[in-house]
Coordinates of C-alpha atoms in Angstrom, one line a residue:
M1 CA 17.6 -27.3 -19.0
R2 CA 18.8 -24.5 -16.8
H3 CA 16.2 -23.1 -14.3
L4 CA 15.9 -19.4 -13.6
V5 CA 13.6 -18.6 -10.7
L6 CA 12.2 -15.1 -10.2
L7 CA 10.8 -14.4 -6.7
G8 CA 8.2 -11.6 -6.9
G9 CA 6.4 -10.1 -9.9
G10 CA 7.4 -6.5 -9.1
Y11 CA 9.0 -3.9 -11.3
G12 CA 12.5 -5.5 -11.3
N13 CA 11.5 -9.0 -12.3
M14 CA 8.9 -7.7 -14.8
R15 CA 11.7 -5.8 -16.6
I16 CA 13.8 -9.0 -16.6
L17 CA 10.9 -10.8 -18.3
L18 CA 10.5 -7.9 -20.8
R19 CA 14.1 -8.1 -21.8
L20 CA 14.4 -11.9 -22.1
L21 CA 11.0 -12.6 -23.7
P22 CA 10.0 -13.5 -26.3
N23 CA 13.3 -13.9 -28.2
Q24 CA 16.2 -13.2 -25.9
L25 CA 15.9 -16.2 -23.6
H26 CA 18.7 -18.7 -24.0
E27 CA 17.4 -21.9 -25.7
N28 CA 18.5 -23.9 -22.7
V29 CA 16.8 -21.8 -20.0
H30 CA 13.4 -22.2 -18.4
I31 CA 11.9 -19.5 -16.2
T32 CA 9.6 -19.9 -13.1
L33 CA 8.1 -16.8 -11.5
I34 CA 6.7 -17.1 -8.0
D35 CA 4.3 -14.5 -6.7
R36 CA 1.3 -14.3 -4.3
V37 CA -1.1 -13.1 -7.1
P38 CA -1.5 -13.9 -10.8
Y39 CA -0.7 -10.4 -12.1
H40 CA 1.8 -7.5 -11.8
C41 CA 0.5 -4.8 -9.5
L42 CA 1.4 -1.1 -10.0
K43 CA 2.6 -0.5 -6.5
T44 CA 3.2 3.2 -7.1
E45 CA -0.6 3.6 -7.4
Y46 CA -1.6 1.8 -4.2
Y47 CA -2.3 5.1 -2.6
A48 CA -5.0 5.8 -5.2
L49 CA -6.6 2.3 -4.7
A50 CA -6.6 3.0 -0.9
A51 CA -8.3 6.4 -1.4
G52 CA -10.9 4.8 -3.7
T53 CA -10.0 6.9 -6.8
V54 CA -8.9 4.0 -9.0
S55 CA -10.3 0.5 -9.2
D56 CA -8.4 -2.6 -8.4
H57 CA -8.5 -3.5 -12.0
D58 CA -6.8 -0.2 -13.0
I59 CA -3.5 -1.1 -11.2
R60 CA -3.1 -4.7 -12.5
V61 CA -1.0 -5.7 -15.5
P62 CA -1.2 -9.3 -16.9
F63 CA 1.9 -11.4 -16.6
P64 CA 3.5 -12.3 -20.0
E65 CA 3.1 -15.8 -21.5
H66 CA 5.8 -17.9 -23.0
P67 CA 6.3 -21.6 -23.6
R68 CA 9.3 -21.6 -21.3
L69 CA 7.8 -19.5 -18.6
T70 CA 5.7 -21.0 -15.8
Y71 CA 4.1 -19.6 -12.7
R72 CA 3.8 -20.7 -9.1
F73 CA 1.4 -18.8 -6.9
G74 CA 2.1 -18.8 -3.2
E75 CA 4.0 -17.2 -0.3
V76 CA 7.8 -17.7 -0.1
S77 CA 8.7 -18.8 3.4
R78 CA 12.4 -19.4 3.2
I79 CA 15.4 -19.4 0.8
D80 CA 18.4 -21.8 1.2
I81 CA 21.1 -20.5 -1.1
D82 CA 23.4 -23.3 -0.2
T83 CA 21.1 -26.1 -1.4
Q84 CA 19.6 -23.7 -4.1
T85 CA 16.0 -24.3 -2.8
V86 CA 13.1 -21.9 -2.3
F87 CA 10.5 -23.1 0.3
L88 CA 6.8 -22.1 0.0
E89 CA 4.3 -21.8 2.9
D90 CA 2.3 -24.7 1.5
G91 CA 5.2 -27.0 2.2
S92 CA 6.4 -27.3 -1.4
T93 CA 9.9 -26.4 -2.7
V94 CA 11.3 -25.1 -5.9
S95 CA 15.0 -25.7 -6.8
Y96 CA 16.9 -23.3 -9.1
D97 CA 20.1 -22.8 -11.0
D98 CA 19.8 -19.0 -11.0
L99 CA 17.7 -17.0 -8.6
V100 CA 16.6 -13.4 -8.7
I101 CA 15.1 -12.2 -5.4
G102 CA 12.6 -9.4 -5.9
L103 CA 10.4 -9.8 -2.9
G104 CA 9.9 -6.1 -2.2
C105 CA 9.4 -4.4 1.2
E106 CA 7.2 -4.2 4.2
D107 CA 6.2 -1.5 6.6
K108 CA 8.8 -0.6 9.3
Y109 CA 7.1 0.2 12.6
H110 CA 10.2 1.4 14.4
G111 CA 9.2 -0.5 17.6
V112 CA 6.1 1.7 18.2
P113 CA 3.7 -0.3 20.3
G114 CA 0.4 -1.1 18.6
A115 CA 1.5 0.3 15.3
E116 CA 1.4 -3.0 13.4
Q117 CA -1.8 -4.1 15.1
F118 CA -3.9 -0.9 14.9
T119 CA -2.8 0.8 11.6
Y120 CA -3.6 0.2 7.9
S121 CA -1.0 -0.2 5.2
I122 CA -0.5 0.4 1.5
Q123 CA 2.5 -1.9 1.1
S124 CA 0.8 -4.8 -0.7
I125 CA -2.2 -5.1 -2.9
D126 CA -4.2 -7.0 -0.3
K127 CA -3.4 -4.5 2.4
A128 CA -4.2 -1.6 0.1
R129 CA -7.7 -3.2 -0.5
M130 CA -8.3 -3.5 3.2
T131 CA -7.3 0.2 3.7
Y132 CA -9.7 1.2 0.9
Q133 CA -12.5 -0.7 2.6
A134 CA -11.8 0.9 6.0
L135 CA -11.4 4.4 4.7
N136 CA -14.4 4.4 2.4
N137 CA -16.7 2.9 5.0
L138 CA -15.9 5.8 7.4
P139 CA -18.9 8.1 8.1
P140 CA -18.6 11.8 7.4
Q141 CA -16.5 13.9 9.8
S142 CA -14.3 10.9 10.7
V143 CA -10.7 11.5 11.5
V144 CA -8.0 9.8 9.4
A145 CA -4.3 10.0 10.6
I146 CA -1.6 9.3 8.1
V147 CA 1.8 8.7 9.8
G148 CA 4.7 9.7 7.6
A149 CA 5.0 12.5 5.1
G150 CA 7.2 11.0 2.4
L151 CA 5.9 10.5 -1.1
S152 CA 3.4 7.8 -0.2
G153 CA 1.9 9.7 2.8
V154 CA 1.6 12.9 0.7
E155 CA 0.0 11.2 -2.3
L156 CA -2.4 9.3 0.0
A157 CA -3.4 12.4 2.0
S158 CA -4.0 14.4 -1.1
E159 CA -6.0 11.8 -2.9
L160 CA -8.2 11.1 0.2
A161 CA -8.7 14.9 0.7
E162 CA -10.0 15.2 -2.8
S163 CA -12.1 12.0 -2.9
R164 CA -13.5 12.4 0.6
P165 CA -13.6 16.1 1.5
D166 CA -16.0 15.2 4.3
L167 CA -13.1 13.5 6.3
H168 CA -10.7 15.3 8.5
V169 CA -7.2 14.2 7.3
M170 CA -4.2 14.7 9.5
L171 CA -0.7 14.2 8.2
F172 CA 2.0 13.5 10.9
D173 CA 5.6 14.3 10.1
R174 CA 8.7 14.0 12.1
G175 CA 10.5 16.9 10.4
E176 CA 10.3 20.6 10.0
R177 CA 8.9 20.3 6.5
I178 CA 7.2 17.5 4.5
L179 CA 9.0 15.9 1.6
P180 CA 12.5 16.7 2.8
M181 CA 14.1 14.9 -0.2
F182 CA 12.8 17.6 -2.4
P183 CA 13.8 21.3 -2.7
E184 CA 12.1 23.6 -0.2
R185 CA 10.1 25.3 -2.9
L186 CA 8.3 22.0 -3.7
S187 CA 7.6 21.3 -0.1
Q188 CA 6.0 24.7 0.3
Y189 CA 3.9 24.2 -2.8
V190 CA 2.6 20.9 -1.4
E191 CA 1.9 22.4 2.0
S192 CA -0.1 25.3 0.5
W193 CA -2.2 22.7 -1.4
F194 CA -2.8 20.9 1.8
H195 CA -3.8 24.1 3.5
E196 CA -6.3 24.9 0.7
H197 CA -7.8 21.4 1.0
Q198 CA -8.0 21.4 4.9
V199 CA -5.4 18.7 5.5
D200 CA -3.6 19.3 8.8
I201 CA 0.1 18.8 8.9
I202 CA 1.4 17.9 12.3
R203 CA 5.1 18.8 12.3
H204 CA 7.8 17.5 14.7
S205 CA 5.6 14.6 15.6
N206 CA 6.8 11.6 17.4
I207 CA 4.3 8.7 17.4
T208 CA 4.9 6.8 20.7
K209 CA 2.0 4.4 20.7
V210 CA -1.1 3.3 18.8
E211 CA -4.3 1.9 20.3
E212 CA -7.6 1.2 18.7
G213 CA -9.0 4.6 17.9
I214 CA -6.2 6.5 19.6
L215 CA -2.8 7.8 18.2
Y216 CA -0.3 9.0 20.8
N217 CA 1.9 11.9 19.5
H218 CA 4.6 12.7 22.2
E219 CA 2.5 10.6 24.5
E220 CA -0.5 12.9 23.9
P221 CA -3.7 10.9 22.9
I222 CA -5.4 11.9 19.7
H223 CA -8.7 10.4 18.7
C224 CA -8.5 8.8 15.2
D225 CA -11.2 6.7 13.4
A226 CA -8.4 5.2 11.2
V227 CA -4.7 5.4 11.1
V228 CA -2.6 4.6 7.9
W229 CA 1.1 3.9 8.4
T230 CA 3.5 5.2 5.7
A231 CA 6.5 5.9 8.0
G232 CA 9.2 3.7 6.6
I233 CA 9.9 0.4 4.9
Q234 CA 12.2 -2.5 5.4
P235 CA 13.1 -5.6 3.2
N236 CA 10.7 -8.5 3.2
R237 CA 10.9 -10.8 6.2
V238 CA 12.3 -13.7 4.1
V239 CA 15.3 -11.5 3.1
R240 CA 15.8 -10.1 6.6
E241 CA 16.1 -13.7 7.9
M242 CA 18.8 -14.7 5.3
N243 CA 22.3 -15.1 6.7
V244 CA 24.1 -12.7 4.3
E245 CA 25.7 -9.4 4.7
K246 CA 23.3 -6.4 5.0
D247 CA 23.6 -2.7 5.1
G248 CA 22.3 -0.4 7.9
Q249 CA 18.7 -0.6 6.4
G250 CA 18.8 -4.4 6.3
R251 CA 19.2 -4.5 2.6
V252 CA 21.5 -7.1 1.0
V253 CA 25.0 -6.0 0.1
L254 CA 25.8 -7.1 -3.5
T255 CA 28.7 -7.2 -5.9
S256 CA 28.9 -4.8 -8.9
Q257 CA 27.2 -7.5 -10.8
H258 CA 24.2 -7.5 -8.4
H259 CA 24.7 -11.0 -7.0
I260 CA 25.4 -12.0 -3.3
P261 CA 29.1 -12.3 -2.7
G262 CA 30.1 -15.9 -2.9
Y263 CA 26.9 -16.9 -4.7
E264 CA 27.3 -15.9 -8.4
N265 CA 23.9 -17.4 -9.2
V266 CA 21.8 -15.4 -6.6
Y267 CA 20.8 -11.9 -7.5
V268 CA 18.7 -9.3 -5.5
V269 CA 16.7 -6.7 -7.3
G270 CA 14.7 -3.7 -6.0
D271 CA 13.8 -2.8 -2.4
C272 CA 15.8 -5.6 -0.9
A273 CA 19.1 -4.6 -2.6
S274 CA 21.7 -2.2 -1.1
L275 CA 22.0 0.5 -3.7
P276 CA 23.2 4.1 -3.6
H277 CA 19.6 5.5 -4.2
A278 CA 16.4 5.2 -2.2
P279 CA 14.2 2.3 -3.4
S280 CA 12.0 3.0 -6.4
A281 CA 10.4 1.3 -9.4
Q282 CA 12.9 3.2 -11.7
L283 CA 15.8 1.9 -9.7
A284 CA 14.6 -1.7 -9.8
E285 CA 14.1 -1.5 -13.5
G286 CA 17.6 -0.1 -14.1
Q287 CA 19.2 -2.7 -11.9
A288 CA 17.2 -5.4 -13.8
E289 CA 18.6 -4.2 -17.1
Q290 CA 22.1 -4.9 -15.8
I291 CA 21.2 -8.3 -14.2
V292 CA 19.9 -9.4 -17.6
Q293 CA 23.3 -8.6 -19.2
V294 CA 25.1 -10.7 -16.5
L295 CA 22.7 -13.6 -17.0
Q296 CA 23.0 -13.7 -20.7
K297 CA 26.8 -13.5 -20.7
R298 CA 27.0 -16.4 -18.1
W299 CA 24.5 -18.5 -20.0
N300 CA 26.7 -18.1 -23.1
G301 CA 29.8 -19.1 -21.2
E302 CA 31.2 -15.6 -21.5
E303 CA 32.7 -13.3 -18.8
P304 CA 30.1 -10.7 -17.7
P305 CA 30.9 -7.1 -17.3
H306 CA 32.9 -6.4 -14.2
E307 CA 31.5 -2.9 -13.7
F308 CA 28.4 -1.1 -14.8
P309 CA 27.8 2.7 -15.2
P310 CA 25.7 4.1 -12.3
I311 CA 22.0 3.7 -12.8
K312 CA 20.6 7.0 -13.9
L313 CA 17.1 8.0 -12.6
K314 CA 15.0 10.3 -14.7
G315 CA 13.4 12.0 -11.7
I316 CA 10.6 11.7 -9.3
L317 CA 6.9 12.6 -9.9
G318 CA 4.2 12.9 -7.2
S319 CA 0.5 13.6 -7.5
L320 CA -1.7 15.9 -5.6
G321 CA -5.1 14.6 -6.4
K322 CA -6.1 14.2 -10.0
K323 CA -5.2 17.6 -11.3
H324 CA -2.0 18.8 -9.6
G325 CA 1.4 17.4 -8.9
F326 CA 5.1 18.0 -8.2
G327 CA 8.4 16.5 -9.1
L328 CA 12.1 16.7 -10.0
V329 CA 12.9 15.9 -13.6
A330 CA 16.5 16.3 -14.6
D331 CA 17.0 18.1 -11.3
R332 CA 14.5 20.7 -12.3
P333 CA 11.6 21.3 -9.8
L334 CA 8.1 21.1 -11.3
T335 CA 4.7 22.0 -9.8
G336 CA 1.2 22.2 -11.0
R337 CA -0.6 20.4 -13.8
V338 CA 2.5 19.5 -15.8
P339 CA 4.0 17.0 -13.4
R340 CA 0.6 15.5 -12.9
L341 CA 0.1 15.0 -16.6
L342 CA 3.6 13.6 -16.9
K343 CA 2.9 11.1 -14.2
S344 CA -0.3 10.0 -15.8
G345 CA 1.6 9.7 -19.1
V346 CA 4.3 7.5 -17.6
L347 CA 1.7 5.3 -16.0
W348 CA -0.2 4.9 -19.3
M349 CA 3.0 4.1 -21.2
Y350 CA 3.9 1.5 -18.6
K351 CA 0.6 -0.2 -18.7
Y352 CA 0.0 -0.3 -22.4
H353 CA 3.4 0.0 -24.1
N354 CA 5.7 -2.1 -22.1
G355 CA 5.6 -5.1 -24.4
Y356 CA 3.8 -7.6 -22.2

């Protein structure tokens, strides 16, 4: 029996399970999925969990069940691709014939002193829960600083402004305008929404240090009752410590068939993979579709495709609270209620019609 091991129950590996189960799994293959928690988490919605506008249960999806699928719950500590062994923090090991690494990302603190110690995060389900407790236990008129005005920072700031209008929310951004990956018109729309909802945007910021209760912007101390860090990501520590070729962001360089060069049986999916687009759930799922094709060909003793067409992304949708949103769909900018409804619809379809 050939053993396929999936590390991480994120969007990429969930798509692999969706494509292989129940009827497309080679009869001689058994799958083991290793994850910290016994369910798939909708990471794109962690901002809403942290803001207190959705419950923990709302962003969990059960893992599928199948006679040739087993689960191991724990923390991966190391991967040895030469001996084909995965090491877990409890001291146990799992050997594999094929491996898909989908361990996701962590916050990147850019060497800012105190940032890791004194800020909250929304990069994992347990960290988002801790952030929720911290933010929602704050008394009225407390100051919340959100560092980083990309999609996560903007969605968290808007959700918090709507759910806790008694808080003073400050959004710190390095650039001239927030959401620089979007057309300027979209940025202006989001900024006007923030202005209406009394969210302060601090442009050209440079966070130099964080202490308990104090954020330093250009060395100037600013009192904050809570600081949430959304200013960059990096691959999971386990992947960063692997002795393989990486790109400038620390992501693993792969062949066109998504495996590590020289290791045809080790694939990397999602945030840890060096791909031509910024990491996203859509990108991980598109990559997973191609990995499944390679696996199935190899299991059947056939030559897998040498090249794949570029992964096409449908667009990006962001929310501004529960009623407004923004996005780019087929390169067309959208603002207002329509993108918010679209995002809600996509989420509903994912949760209830993905075949799990």
